[in-house]
XYZ file of C-alpha atoms in Angstrom:
318
model
C -7.047 -50.367 -13.942
C -9.761 -51.321 -16.412
C -12.391 -48.626 -16.900
C -15.724 -49.409 -18.620
C -16.016 -47.634 -21.977
C -19.222 -45.861 -20.935
C -17.201 -44.009 -18.285
C -15.128 -42.148 -20.865
C -16.893 -42.265 -24.232
C -20.396 -41.990 -25.652
C -21.409 -44.471 -28.387
C -21.954 -41.679 -30.931
C -18.277 -41.438 -31.921
C -16.802 -43.346 -34.858
C -14.013 -45.832 -34.170
C -10.754 -44.805 -35.857
C -11.620 -41.121 -35.610
C -8.082 -40.281 -34.425
C -6.208 -43.075 -36.172
C -2.436 -42.495 -36.243
C -2.761 -39.158 -34.432
C -0.856 -38.249 -31.242
C -2.061 -36.447 -28.118
C 0.215 -34.768 -25.542
C -1.479 -34.192 -22.172
C -0.161 -32.644 -18.966
C -1.944 -33.942 -15.885
C -2.802 -36.939 -18.038
C -3.024 -39.408 -15.157
C -5.588 -37.300 -13.288
C -9.185 -38.361 -12.882
C -10.509 -36.035 -15.592
C -7.571 -35.792 -18.005
C -7.052 -39.565 -18.021
C -10.600 -39.986 -19.322
C -9.996 -37.397 -22.031
C -6.919 -39.339 -23.113
C -8.732 -42.698 -22.867
C -11.410 -41.487 -25.265
C -8.764 -40.292 -27.725
C -6.838 -43.583 -27.579
C -9.998 -45.691 -27.830
C -10.803 -43.866 -31.065
C -7.513 -44.821 -32.686
C -4.940 -42.346 -31.372
C -1.698 -42.704 -29.436
C -0.744 -40.506 -26.505
C 1.848 -39.185 -24.116
C 0.770 -38.329 -20.557
C 2.871 -36.045 -18.366
C 2.966 -35.847 -14.573
C 5.088 -35.196 -11.511
C 4.637 -38.609 -9.880
C 6.531 -41.191 -11.973
C 4.713 -44.247 -10.618
C 1.239 -42.740 -11.027
C 2.026 -41.374 -14.478
C 3.589 -44.555 -15.844
C 0.833 -46.755 -14.418
C -1.753 -44.338 -15.772
C -0.242 -44.689 -19.239
C -0.436 -48.487 -19.049
C -4.066 -48.354 -17.931
C -4.987 -45.990 -20.769
C -3.196 -48.117 -23.388
C -5.344 -51.084 -22.392
C -8.458 -49.508 -23.962
C -7.334 -50.479 -27.476
C -5.122 -53.340 -28.691
C -1.942 -51.968 -30.227
C -2.276 -48.534 -28.631
C 0.935 -46.700 -27.746
C 0.772 -44.560 -24.612
C 3.913 -43.142 -23.003
C 3.951 -41.991 -19.395
C 6.616 -39.411 -18.555
C 6.930 -38.700 -14.839
C 9.163 -36.346 -12.852
C 8.010 -33.442 -15.020
C 7.153 -30.162 -13.304
C 5.066 -27.973 -15.636
C 6.647 -24.919 -14.014
C 9.936 -25.890 -15.675
C 9.885 -25.058 -19.406
C 12.899 -27.233 -20.203
C 11.295 -30.299 -18.640
C 8.188 -29.761 -20.750
C 10.149 -29.169 -23.940
C 12.170 -32.337 -23.328
C 8.921 -34.267 -22.742
C 7.360 -32.896 -25.940
C 10.506 -33.722 -27.911
C 10.494 -37.285 -26.556
C 6.804 -37.681 -27.367
C 7.300 -36.499 -30.937
C 10.375 -38.669 -31.430
C 8.786 -41.872 -30.103
C 5.284 -41.432 -31.502
C 6.011 -39.535 -34.712
C 4.807 -36.031 -33.856
C 2.157 -34.206 -31.816
C -1.230 -33.458 -33.366
C -3.275 -32.537 -30.293
C -2.488 -31.188 -26.834
C -4.290 -30.737 -23.518
C -2.939 -28.427 -20.815
C -4.565 -30.098 -17.831
C -2.102 -29.901 -14.942
C -3.544 -27.920 -12.031
C -3.409 -27.349 -8.289
C -6.186 -26.321 -5.913
C -7.291 -26.169 -2.291
C -9.811 -24.138 -0.321
C -8.663 -21.077 1.608
C -9.985 -17.600 2.426
C -7.574 -14.794 1.549
C -6.936 -14.195 5.246
C -5.324 -17.644 5.406
C -3.748 -17.633 1.952
C -0.029 -16.880 1.996
C 1.727 -15.191 -0.950
C 3.657 -18.419 -1.507
C 0.473 -20.489 -1.660
C -1.049 -18.024 -4.125
C 2.107 -18.107 -6.247
C 2.223 -21.907 -6.255
C -1.209 -22.166 -7.843
C -0.475 -19.361 -10.310
C 2.752 -21.107 -11.316
C 1.216 -24.567 -11.762
C -1.961 -23.476 -13.532
C -1.045 -20.334 -15.469
C 2.700 -20.647 -16.029
C 2.335 -24.398 -16.504
C -0.269 -23.882 -19.221
C 1.937 -21.319 -20.960
C 4.957 -23.631 -20.785
C 2.879 -26.473 -22.207
C 1.771 -24.331 -25.117
C 5.334 -23.216 -25.846
C 6.544 -26.820 -25.823
C 3.913 -28.256 -28.166
C 3.029 -25.424 -30.552
C 5.897 -26.041 -32.998
C 4.672 -29.620 -33.374
C 1.034 -28.542 -33.664
C 1.983 -26.154 -36.467
C 3.631 -29.032 -38.331
C 0.545 -31.169 -37.781
C -1.702 -28.417 -39.119
C 0.474 -28.240 -42.254
C 0.079 -31.980 -42.804
C -3.641 -31.858 -42.042
C -4.894 -28.436 -43.181
C -8.040 -27.048 -41.579
C -9.938 -26.495 -44.821
C -13.433 -27.073 -43.478
C -13.983 -29.837 -46.005
C -15.394 -32.920 -44.340
C -14.183 -36.445 -44.887
C -10.453 -35.808 -45.253
C -8.519 -39.069 -45.229
C -5.902 -37.425 -43.035
C -8.395 -36.335 -40.381
C -7.701 -33.344 -38.183
C -4.652 -31.954 -36.404
C -3.146 -28.863 -34.813
C -5.605 -28.532 -31.937
C -5.110 -27.494 -28.310
C -7.408 -27.541 -25.267
C -6.845 -25.786 -21.954
C -8.707 -27.057 -18.880
C -10.111 -24.193 -16.802
C -12.780 -23.420 -14.168
C -15.715 -21.030 -13.675
C -14.722 -19.347 -10.397
C -13.731 -16.099 -12.115
C -17.010 -15.921 -14.045
C -19.207 -15.486 -11.030
C -17.055 -14.773 -7.981
C -16.560 -17.394 -5.301
C -15.039 -17.320 -1.823
C -12.095 -19.539 -0.837
C -10.819 -19.576 -4.441
C -9.014 -16.255 -5.006
C -5.837 -18.054 -6.075
C -7.507 -20.404 -8.536
C -9.834 -17.746 -9.944
C -6.804 -15.587 -10.767
C -4.876 -18.527 -12.232
C -7.723 -19.813 -14.392
C -8.500 -16.312 -15.683
C -4.888 -16.247 -16.881
C -5.229 -19.721 -18.414
C -8.255 -18.530 -20.393
C -6.332 -15.586 -21.789
C -3.385 -17.786 -22.751
C -5.764 -19.969 -24.740
C -7.306 -16.930 -26.423
C -3.857 -15.661 -27.385
C -2.964 -19.021 -28.938
C -6.222 -18.906 -30.905
C -5.474 -15.422 -32.225
C -1.768 -15.771 -32.933
C -1.676 -19.375 -34.154
C -5.027 -19.489 -35.921
C -3.324 -18.243 -39.107
C -1.171 -21.390 -38.962
C -4.275 -23.582 -38.832
C -4.242 -24.108 -35.066
C -7.400 -24.070 -32.965
C -7.229 -23.331 -29.251
C -10.211 -23.725 -26.951
C -11.073 -24.070 -23.285
C -13.054 -26.798 -21.570
C -14.408 -25.779 -18.195
C -15.681 -28.703 -16.116
C -18.225 -28.171 -13.380
C -18.707 -30.527 -10.418
C -17.730 -33.949 -11.816
C -18.518 -37.044 -9.756
C -15.718 -39.325 -8.616
C -12.869 -36.920 -9.328
C -9.925 -35.628 -7.305
C -11.364 -32.128 -7.602
C -14.617 -33.029 -5.892
C -12.759 -34.983 -3.230
C -10.520 -32.020 -2.461
C -13.050 -29.220 -2.797
C -16.430 -30.570 -1.699
C -17.736 -32.224 1.423
C -19.022 -35.737 0.879
C -21.679 -35.957 3.573
C -25.230 -36.443 2.353
C -26.481 -32.966 3.290
C -23.607 -31.181 1.511
C -23.915 -33.291 -1.631
C -27.670 -32.671 -1.752
C -27.154 -28.910 -1.329
C -24.496 -28.866 -4.060
C -26.687 -30.690 -6.569
C -29.632 -28.462 -5.728
C -27.678 -25.428 -6.963
C -27.092 -27.022 -10.380
C -29.910 -26.447 -12.897
C -29.708 -30.059 -14.147
C -29.841 -31.287 -10.550
C -26.815 -33.581 -10.669
C -23.038 -33.712 -10.806
C -21.429 -34.396 -14.164
C -19.695 -37.550 -15.355
C -16.099 -37.827 -16.568
C -17.458 -39.121 -19.890
C -19.128 -35.768 -20.483
C -15.768 -33.982 -20.334
C -14.192 -36.604 -22.599
C -17.047 -36.215 -25.096
C -16.520 -32.439 -25.160
C -12.836 -33.072 -25.843
C -13.616 -35.475 -28.669
C -15.934 -32.912 -30.227
C -13.306 -30.145 -30.209
C -10.635 -32.459 -31.626
C -12.905 -33.934 -34.305
C -13.894 -32.496 -37.685
C -17.139 -31.381 -36.032
C -15.087 -28.750 -34.179
C -12.998 -27.526 -37.101
C -14.355 -23.955 -37.014
C -14.461 -23.622 -33.230
C -11.536 -21.445 -32.162
C -10.961 -19.076 -29.254
C -14.018 -20.466 -27.508
C -14.912 -21.656 -23.991
C -17.008 -24.796 -23.645
C -18.482 -24.910 -20.135
C -19.570 -28.434 -19.185
C -21.258 -27.969 -15.818
C -24.982 -28.517 -16.178
C -25.576 -24.760 -15.988
C -24.040 -24.453 -12.510
C -22.073 -21.304 -13.310
C -25.326 -19.476 -13.999
C -26.290 -19.811 -10.346
C -24.710 -17.958 -7.432
C -21.226 -19.070 -6.459
C -21.200 -17.465 -3.034
C -22.145 -20.507 -0.951
C -19.752 -23.461 -0.824
C -22.336 -25.810 0.675
C -23.324 -27.017 4.115
C -21.172 -25.460 6.847
C -19.538 -22.865 4.571
C -22.468 -20.487 4.221
C -21.630 -17.056 2.872
C -20.786 -14.641 4.452
C -20.919 -16.289 7.882
C -18.003 -18.616 7.246
C -15.730 -15.825 6.010
C -16.567 -13.625 8.993
C -15.987 -16.469 11.450
C -12.270 -16.738 10.596
C -12.531 -20.519 10.929
C -10.161 -22.881 9.141
C -11.432 -24.908 6.193
C -12.090 -28.443 7.403
C -13.843 -31.549 6.143
C -12.077 -31.813 2.771
C -8.630 -32.934 1.671
C -8.039 -29.642 -0.111
C -8.560 -27.371 2.887
C -5.985 -24.697 3.776
C -5.450 -24.455 7.525
C -4.251 -21.664 9.762
C -0.559 -21.705 10.466
C 0.426 -23.460 7.256
C 3.875 -22.550 5.930
C 2.831 -22.999 2.300
């Protein structure tokens, strides 16, 4: 599917910025990660996107490749990020077919809304495994290649290197554990772990020239996350935007631009950091989920979460 360039990239970036570089991205066919990869490919890079659904992942790769003539984008489906061997095999294939791995995004994630009273241990574990364990497995699979990339393209801080940058990793997180938020105990725990994995990579692999940072998206319009976690009726959308200091939801381009910044020479000395891209939303109270889920009334009611695709209902066997 053709996507207008303004949906994934601001005009400030230089064409060829990532020429001959390779990006490995889990969750790469998702509504946010696909735009991150599109921006990278549009600016000269090649990529490998990883996912569980083969058809979605392979089609996503074809759509992304269309942003630049001659781009090489591989889609590898049937990969569960909870399985370290699957991820290692995918990283090995990416490196073999595209010549290495210079950048990586750990973007695979799972989420739904549920109060703890309706959240089974298995449901909690599933999210922890996909988000936290999946991010760790991704890092383990790509770090040897990122170290090699950093050797070829040393992070000297000197601008204008003909080789460009390399050896960079981004983890995609959330803000739930910053402020406290009902219906998200599982994701708050998982994303807190993701943040610490990224920090550990920054500390332990920084001496090899690797940078590891976190991008934390806020409410982003037109994404799977908003479809699953927010009501779409006019009153709920208005209430959600009202709680954001900038008064609007974000755009996928704004996440892709943040990614481009961290991967570019402009981000060479940014390591072990968290870049929150949410219009200031995390600075406001996270207790209310919007119209119909007012805190604490909704929690005390014991009602099931309804009105969104990502709701967790009573009686579920998950």
